Each structure stands twice: as structure tokens, then as C-alpha cells.
């Protein structure tokens, strides 16, 4: 895809989102609720974040 076409596709995507922010916000909220229900997944995320911040303090 050439640069001009890529920019046009990106522009159209941005316009679609900005026209319906409330709808997009609702979709994001529902997705976040769905992910956060998985306790094992959330624990893994927290563990990785803790390990990363611990590494920054020590290094």
C-alpha cells in the first residue's frame, strides 16, 4: 500500500471513531470488563508489571 493510500485509510478510521466516541467508549468499557473477569490473566499482568518495575529499581 502506498503512503497516500495508507494515510487516507488512517484518516477515514480516525473520522469514524471521532464521530461516535460514546459508542466506542462503551465498546472499550465492555471489553475491559470482560478481560478483568479473568482473575488468572489479571494476576499474570500484575506479576509481569511487578517484575518489570523491580528490575528498573535494581538496574
Short mmCIF file of the N, C-alpha and C atoms (twelve columns), coordinates in Angstrom:
data_MODEL
# 
_entry.id   MODEL 
# 
loop_
_atom_site.group_PDB 
_atom_site.id 
_atom_site.type_symbol 
_atom_site.label_atom_id 
_atom_site.label_alt_id 
_atom_site.label_comp_id 
_atom_site.label_asym_id 
_atom_site.label_seq_id 
_atom_site.Cartn_x 
_atom_site.Cartn_y 
_atom_site.Cartn_z 
_atom_site.pdbx_PDB_model_num 
ATOM 1   N N  . UNK A 1  0.857   -1.170  0.000  1 
ATOM 2   C CA . UNK A 1  0.000   0.000   0.000  1 
ATOM 3   C C  . UNK A 1  0.905   1.235   0.000  1 
ATOM 4   N N  . UNK A 2  0.648   2.142   -0.913 1 
ATOM 5   C CA . UNK A 2  1.489   3.338   -0.961 1 
ATOM 6   C C  . UNK A 2  1.133   4.306   0.174  1 
ATOM 7   N N  . UNK A 3  1.990   5.266   0.390  1 
ATOM 8   C CA . UNK A 3  1.862   6.199   1.523  1 
ATOM 9   C C  . UNK A 3  0.549   6.986   1.477  1 
ATOM 10  N N  . UNK A 4  0.165   7.454   0.296  1 
ATOM 11  C CA . UNK A 4  -1.061  8.248   0.164  1 
ATOM 12  C C  . UNK A 4  -2.298  7.412   0.534  1 
ATOM 13  N N  . UNK A 5  -2.355  6.187   0.048  1 
ATOM 14  C CA . UNK A 5  -3.484  5.299   0.348  1 
ATOM 15  C C  . UNK A 5  -3.535  4.973   1.834  1 
ATOM 16  N N  . UNK A 6  -2.376  4.698   2.420  1 
ATOM 17  C CA . UNK A 6  -2.305  4.379   3.844  1 
ATOM 18  C C  . UNK A 6  -2.819  5.546   4.690  1 
ATOM 19  N N  . UNK A 7  -2.409  6.758   4.334  1 
ATOM 20  C CA . UNK A 7  -2.860  7.938   5.080  1 
ATOM 21  C C  . UNK A 7  -4.366  8.141   4.948  1 
ATOM 22  N N  . UNK A 8  -4.904  7.892   3.765  1 
ATOM 23  C CA . UNK A 8  -6.346  8.051   3.546  1 
ATOM 24  C C  . UNK A 8  -7.135  7.033   4.371  1 
ATOM 25  N N  . UNK A 9  -6.672  5.800   4.409  1 
ATOM 26  C CA . UNK A 9  -7.335  4.764   5.209  1 
ATOM 27  C C  . UNK A 9  -7.289  5.141   6.690  1 
ATOM 28  N N  . UNK A 10 -6.132  5.603   7.157  1 
ATOM 29  C CA . UNK A 10 -5.990  6.003   8.558  1 
ATOM 30  C C  . UNK A 10 -6.899  7.187   8.888  1 
ATOM 31  N N  . UNK A 11 -6.996  8.135   7.966  1 
ATOM 32  C CA . UNK A 11 -7.853  9.312   8.175  1 
ATOM 33  C C  . UNK A 11 -9.314  8.896   8.304  1 
ATOM 34  N N  . UNK A 12 -9.748  7.995   7.442  1 
ATOM 35  C CA . UNK A 12 -11.140 7.537   7.497  1 
ATOM 36  C C  . UNK A 12 -11.423 6.802   8.802  1 
ATOM 37  N N  . UNK A 13 -10.467 6.016   9.264  1 
ATOM 38  C CA . UNK A 13 -10.635 5.321   10.541 1 
ATOM 39  C C  . UNK A 13 -10.752 6.300   11.690 1 
ATOM 40  N N  . UNK A 14 -9.915  7.321   11.679 1 
ATOM 41  C CA . UNK A 14 -9.967  8.340   12.723 1 
ATOM 42  C C  . UNK A 14 -11.277 9.102   12.712 1 
ATOM 43  N N  . UNK A 15 -11.771 9.405   11.529 1 
ATOM 44  C CA . UNK A 15 -13.052 10.113  11.424 1 
ATOM 45  C C  . UNK A 15 -14.196 9.253   11.950 1 
ATOM 46  N N  . UNK A 16 -14.165 7.977   11.656 1 
ATOM 47  C CA . UNK A 16 -15.225 7.075   12.120 1 
ATOM 48  C C  . UNK A 16 -15.262 7.024   13.640 1 
ATOM 49  N N  . UNK A 17 -14.110 6.983   14.255 1 
ATOM 50  C CA . UNK A 17 -14.044 6.938   15.718 1 
ATOM 51  C C  . UNK A 17 -14.516 8.255   16.310 1 
ATOM 52  N N  . UNK A 18 -14.067 9.371   15.749 1 
ATOM 53  C CA . UNK A 18 -14.406 10.661  16.339 1 
ATOM 54  C C  . UNK A 18 -15.885 10.992  16.182 1 
ATOM 55  N N  . UNK A 19 -16.552 10.433  15.204 1 
ATOM 56  C CA . UNK A 19 -17.981 10.688  15.027 1 
ATOM 57  C C  . UNK A 19 -18.821 9.991   16.085 1 
ATOM 58  N N  . UNK A 20 -18.325 8.907   16.620 1 
ATOM 59  C CA . UNK A 20 -19.144 8.129   17.538 1 
ATOM 60  C C  . UNK A 20 -18.339 7.741   18.781 1 
ATOM 61  N N  . UNK A 21 -17.836 8.739   19.493 1 
ATOM 62  C CA . UNK A 21 -16.992 8.496   20.664 1 
ATOM 63  C C  . UNK A 21 -17.727 7.742   21.767 1 
ATOM 64  N N  . UNK A 22 -18.973 8.062   21.986 1 
ATOM 65  C CA . UNK A 22 -19.722 7.406   23.058 1 
ATOM 66  C C  . UNK A 22 -19.863 5.906   22.774 1 
ATOM 67  N N  . UNK A 23 -20.149 5.562   21.547 1 
ATOM 68  C CA . UNK A 23 -20.270 4.153   21.161 1 
ATOM 69  C C  . UNK A 23 -18.930 3.435   21.348 1 
ATOM 70  N N  . UNK A 24 -17.853 4.061   20.907 1 
ATOM 71  C CA . UNK A 24 -16.528 3.452   21.045 1 
ATOM 72  C C  . UNK A 24 -16.149 3.310   22.518 1 
ATOM 73  N N  . UNK A 25 -16.522 4.283   23.321 1 
ATOM 74  C CA . UNK A 25 -16.247 4.222   24.755 1 
ATOM 75  C C  . UNK A 25 -16.960 3.040   25.390 1 
ATOM 76  N N  . UNK A 26 -18.194 2.828   24.991 1 
ATOM 77  C CA . UNK A 26 -18.979 1.702   25.507 1 
ATOM 78  C C  . UNK A 26 -18.343 0.364   25.109 1 
ATOM 79  N N  . UNK A 27 -17.881 0.269   23.883 1 
ATOM 80  C CA . UNK A 27 -17.215 -0.955  23.427 1 
ATOM 81  C C  . UNK A 27 -15.963 -1.211  24.262 1 
ATOM 82  N N  . UNK A 28 -15.172 -0.182  24.491 1 
ATOM 83  C CA . UNK A 28 -13.962 -0.329  25.299 1 
ATOM 84  C C  . UNK A 28 -14.265 -0.721  26.733 1 
ATOM 85  N N  . UNK A 29 -15.308 -0.144  27.297 1 
ATOM 86  C CA . UNK A 29 -15.695 -0.467  28.671 1 
ATOM 87  C C  . UNK A 29 -16.097 -1.931  28.783 1 
ATOM 88  N N  . UNK A 30 -16.893 -2.390  27.835 1 
ATOM 89  C CA . UNK A 30 -17.326 -3.793  27.853 1 
ATOM 90  C C  . UNK A 30 -16.134 -4.733  27.694 1 
ATOM 91  N N  . UNK A 31 -15.214 -4.384  26.826 1 
ATOM 92  C CA . UNK A 31 -14.022 -5.211  26.643 1 
ATOM 93  C C  . UNK A 31 -13.179 -5.256  27.898 1 
ATOM 94  N N  . UNK A 32 -13.025 -4.130  28.563 1 
ATOM 95  C CA . UNK A 32 -12.264 -4.085  29.809 1 
ATOM 96  C C  . UNK A 32 -12.908 -4.920  30.896 1 
ATOM 97  N N  . UNK A 33 -14.218 -4.864  30.985 1 
ATOM 98  C CA . UNK A 33 -14.922 -5.675  31.979 1 
ATOM 99  C C  . UNK A 33 -14.729 -7.159  31.694 1 
ATOM 100 N N  . UNK A 34 -14.783 -7.520  30.441 1 
ATOM 101 C CA . UNK A 34 -14.623 -8.922  30.054 1 
ATOM 102 C C  . UNK A 34 -13.234 -9.433  30.421 1 
ATOM 103 N N  . UNK A 35 -12.214 -8.660  30.133 1 
ATOM 104 C CA . UNK A 35 -10.836 -9.067  30.431 1 
ATOM 105 C C  . UNK A 35 -10.610 -9.136  31.930 1 
ATOM 106 N N  . UNK A 36 -11.127 -8.155  32.668 1 
ATOM 107 C CA . UNK A 36 -10.857 -8.110  34.105 1 
ATOM 108 C C  . UNK A 36 -11.568 -9.224  34.878 1 
ATOM 109 N N  . UNK A 37 -12.533 -9.885  34.279 1 
ATOM 110 C CA . UNK A 37 -13.197 -11.014 34.944 1 
ATOM 111 C C  . UNK A 37 -12.279 -12.232 35.032 1 
ATOM 112 N N  . UNK A 38 -11.293 -12.295 34.160 1 
ATOM 113 C CA . UNK A 38 -10.363 -13.420 34.139 1 
ATOM 114 C C  . UNK A 38 -9.265  -13.146 35.175 1 
ATOM 115 N N  . UNK A 39 -9.450  -13.647 36.380 1 
ATOM 116 C CA . UNK A 39 -8.545  -13.351 37.501 1 
ATOM 117 C C  . UNK A 39 -7.127  -13.847 37.239 1 
ATOM 118 N N  . UNK A 40 -6.997  -15.006 36.617 1 
ATOM 119 C CA . UNK A 40 -5.665  -15.548 36.338 1 
ATOM 120 C C  . UNK A 40 -4.901  -14.635 35.375 1 
ATOM 121 N N  . UNK A 41 -5.593  -14.159 34.355 1 
ATOM 122 C CA . UNK A 41 -4.980  -13.249 33.385 1 
ATOM 123 C C  . UNK A 41 -4.537  -11.952 34.072 1 
ATOM 124 N N  . UNK A 42 -5.399  -11.399 34.914 1 
ATOM 125 C CA . UNK A 42 -5.071  -10.157 35.609 1 
ATOM 126 C C  . UNK A 42 -3.897  -10.365 36.562 1 
ATOM 127 N N  . UNK A 43 -3.833  -11.511 37.225 1 
ATOM 128 C CA . UNK A 43 -2.714  -11.810 38.121 1 
ATOM 129 C C  . UNK A 43 -1.410  -11.885 37.336 1 
ATOM 130 N N  . UNK A 44 -1.455  -12.487 36.157 1 
ATOM 131 C CA . UNK A 44 -0.255  -12.564 35.319 1 
ATOM 132 C C  . UNK A 44 0.214   -11.184 34.882 1 
ATOM 133 N N  . UNK A 45 -0.716  -10.320 34.538 1 
ATOM 134 C CA . UNK A 45 -0.368  -8.953  34.149 1 
ATOM 135 C C  . UNK A 45 0.313   -8.241  35.317 1 
ATOM 136 N N  . UNK A 46 -0.267  -8.357  36.502 1 
ATOM 137 C CA . UNK A 46 0.311   -7.726  37.689 1 
ATOM 138 C C  . UNK A 46 1.687   -8.272  38.013 1 
ATOM 139 N N  . UNK A 47 1.853   -9.554  37.871 1 
ATOM 140 C CA . UNK A 47 3.145   -10.195 38.142 1 
ATOM 141 C C  . UNK A 47 4.208   -9.673  37.172 1 
ATOM 142 N N  . UNK A 48 3.862   -9.574  35.906 1 
ATOM 143 C CA . UNK A 48 4.810   -9.073  34.905 1 
ATOM 144 C C  . UNK A 48 5.165   -7.608  35.180 1 
ATOM 145 N N  . UNK A 49 4.176   -6.816  35.538 1 
ATOM 146 C CA . UNK A 49 4.428   -5.406  35.850 1 
ATOM 147 C C  . UNK A 49 5.315   -5.250  37.066 1 
ATOM 148 N N  . UNK A 50 5.063   -6.058  38.092 1 
ATOM 149 C CA . UNK A 50 5.895   -6.014  39.290 1 
ATOM 150 C C  . UNK A 50 7.322   -6.416  38.998 1 
ATOM 151 N N  . UNK A 51 7.499   -7.441  38.196 1 
ATOM 152 C CA . UNK A 51 8.846   -7.887  37.843 1 
ATOM 153 C C  . UNK A 51 9.568   -6.817  37.032 1 
ATOM 154 N N  . UNK A 52 8.859   -6.157  36.139 1 
ATOM 155 C CA . UNK A 52 9.476   -5.114  35.314 1 
ATOM 156 C C  . UNK A 52 9.892   -3.922  36.165 1 
ATOM 157 N N  . UNK A 53 9.035   -3.489  37.083 1 
ATOM 158 C CA . UNK A 53 9.388   -2.333  37.913 1 
ATOM 159 C C  . UNK A 53 10.481  -2.691  38.911 1 
ATOM 160 N N  . UNK A 54 10.501  -3.901  39.387 1 
ATOM 161 C CA . UNK A 54 11.557  -4.356  40.293 1 
ATOM 162 C C  . UNK A 54 12.900  -4.333  39.558 1 
ATOM 163 N N  . UNK A 55 12.893  -4.757  38.307 1 
ATOM 164 C CA . UNK A 55 14.111  -4.748  37.501 1 
ATOM 165 C C  . UNK A 55 14.635  -3.345  37.271 1 
ATOM 166 N N  . UNK A 56 13.757  -2.380  37.111 1 
ATOM 167 C CA . UNK A 56 14.178  -0.997  36.896 1 
ATOM 168 C C  . UNK A 56 14.790  -0.411  38.162 1 
ATOM 169 N N  . UNK A 57 14.268  -0.785  39.318 1 
ATOM 170 C CA . UNK A 57 14.811  -0.262  40.577 1 
ATOM 171 C C  . UNK A 57 16.189  -0.844  40.862 1 
ATOM 172 N N  . UNK A 58 16.386  -2.111  40.516 1 
ATOM 173 C CA . UNK A 58 17.653  -2.772  40.809 1 
ATOM 174 C C  . UNK A 58 18.720  -2.426  39.777 1 
ATOM 175 N N  . UNK A 59 18.310  -2.164  38.567 1 
ATOM 176 C CA . UNK A 59 19.267  -1.972  37.483 1 
ATOM 177 C C  . UNK A 59 19.589  -0.564  37.301 1 
# 
